[in-house]
XYZ file of C-alpha atoms in Angstrom:
125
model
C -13.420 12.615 2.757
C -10.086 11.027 3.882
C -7.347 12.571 2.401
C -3.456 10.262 1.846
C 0.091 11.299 1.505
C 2.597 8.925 1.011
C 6.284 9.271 1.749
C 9.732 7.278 1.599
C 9.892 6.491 -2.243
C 13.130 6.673 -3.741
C 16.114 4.439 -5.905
C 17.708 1.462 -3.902
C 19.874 -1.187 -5.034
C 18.675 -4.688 -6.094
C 18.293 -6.281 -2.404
C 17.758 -3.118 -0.333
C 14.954 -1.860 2.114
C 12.838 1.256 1.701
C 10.284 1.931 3.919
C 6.922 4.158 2.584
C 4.239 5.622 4.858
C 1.249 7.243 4.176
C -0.459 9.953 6.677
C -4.203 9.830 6.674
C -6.490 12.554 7.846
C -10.306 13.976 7.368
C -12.551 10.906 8.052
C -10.933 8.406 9.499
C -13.519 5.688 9.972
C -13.329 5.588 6.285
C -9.692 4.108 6.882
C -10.607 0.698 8.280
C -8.906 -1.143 5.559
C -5.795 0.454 3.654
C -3.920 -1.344 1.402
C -0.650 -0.360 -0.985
C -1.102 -0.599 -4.833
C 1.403 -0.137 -7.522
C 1.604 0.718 -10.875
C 4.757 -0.057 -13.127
C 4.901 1.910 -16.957
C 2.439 -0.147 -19.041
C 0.876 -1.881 -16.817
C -2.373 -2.742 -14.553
C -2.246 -1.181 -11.097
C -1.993 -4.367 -8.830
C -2.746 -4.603 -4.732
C 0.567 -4.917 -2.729
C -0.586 -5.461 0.741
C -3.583 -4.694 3.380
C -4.508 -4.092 6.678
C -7.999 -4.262 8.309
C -8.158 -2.203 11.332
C -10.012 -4.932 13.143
C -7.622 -7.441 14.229
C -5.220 -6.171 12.289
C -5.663 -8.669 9.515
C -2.688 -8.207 6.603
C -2.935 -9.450 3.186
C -0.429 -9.695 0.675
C 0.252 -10.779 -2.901
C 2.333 -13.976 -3.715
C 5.012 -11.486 -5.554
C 5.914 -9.536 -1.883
C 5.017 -12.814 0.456
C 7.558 -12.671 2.898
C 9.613 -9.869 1.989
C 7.457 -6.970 2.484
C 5.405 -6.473 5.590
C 2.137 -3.731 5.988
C 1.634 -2.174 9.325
C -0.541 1.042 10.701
C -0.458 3.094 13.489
C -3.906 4.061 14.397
C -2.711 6.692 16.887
C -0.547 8.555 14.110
C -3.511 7.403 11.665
C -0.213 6.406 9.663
C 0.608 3.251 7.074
C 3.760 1.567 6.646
C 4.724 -0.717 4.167
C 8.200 -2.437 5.349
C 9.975 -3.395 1.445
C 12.634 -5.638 2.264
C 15.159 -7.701 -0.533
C 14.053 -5.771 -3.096
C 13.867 -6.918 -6.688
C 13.823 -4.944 -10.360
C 9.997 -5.873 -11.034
C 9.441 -3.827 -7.734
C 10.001 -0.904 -9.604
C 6.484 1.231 -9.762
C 4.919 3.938 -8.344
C 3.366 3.080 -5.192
C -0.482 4.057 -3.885
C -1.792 4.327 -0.575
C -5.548 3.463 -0.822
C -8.773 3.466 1.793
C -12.282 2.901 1.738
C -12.712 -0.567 0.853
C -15.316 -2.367 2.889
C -14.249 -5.153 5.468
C -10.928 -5.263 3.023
C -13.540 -7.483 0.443
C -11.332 -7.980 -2.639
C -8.926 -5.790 -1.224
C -6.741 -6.496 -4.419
C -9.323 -5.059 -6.819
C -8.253 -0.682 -6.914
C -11.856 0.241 -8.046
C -13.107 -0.714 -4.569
C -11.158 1.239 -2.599
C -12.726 5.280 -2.428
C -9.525 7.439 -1.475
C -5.995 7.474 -3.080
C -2.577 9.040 -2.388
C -0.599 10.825 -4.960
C 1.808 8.178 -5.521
C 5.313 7.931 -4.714
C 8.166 6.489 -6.791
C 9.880 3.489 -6.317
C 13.283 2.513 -8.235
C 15.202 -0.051 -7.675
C 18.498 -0.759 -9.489
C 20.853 -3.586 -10.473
């Protein structure tokens, strides 16, 4: 079992940073790929960003391309996700997620095992 706990939600302004980690712990070789989800009221939870441990391969949807950046810290067995210039449609609560294999369709949430509690996201005009 791996269990996640993000941190670092909150309510920025339209074009302000916020930076969210999640702490991993129990078995961490079920960690290898993480990845950041979201889910805004009404809608579809959609893949953010992931990392693979192994080469520390990122991925990243079109809608955070350049403005958001996913890093780990294997030591810490921490993930970051870096939110930079942020926009209204960023508003959601955001998901720390592990377990999917090799990072395969990293974008899809029913392949990843283990999931966070959430933490809020707001940001304001």
């Amino acid at each position: 079992q791996v269990q996640l706990v993000e941190s670092g939600g909150g309510s920025v302004e339209a074009g302000g940073s916020l930076r969210l980690s999640c702490a991993a712990s129990g078995y961490t070789a079920g960690t290898y790929c993480m990845a950041w989800f979201r889910q805004a009221p009404g809608k579809e939870r959609e893949g953010v960003a992931a990392i693979y441990i192994g080469g520390g391969i990122t991925y990243y949807a079109d809608s955070v391309k350049g403005r958001f950046t996913i890093s780990r810290d294997n030591a810490k067995n921490t993930l970051y996700l870096q939110m930079n210039s942020l926009k209204l449609e960023d508003t959601a609560m955001y998901y720390c997620a592990a377990g999917c294999p090799y990072c395969i369709d990293w974008y899809r949430a029913p392949n990843f095992r283990y999931w966070g509690q959430g933490t809020r996201v707001t940001v304001s005009s």
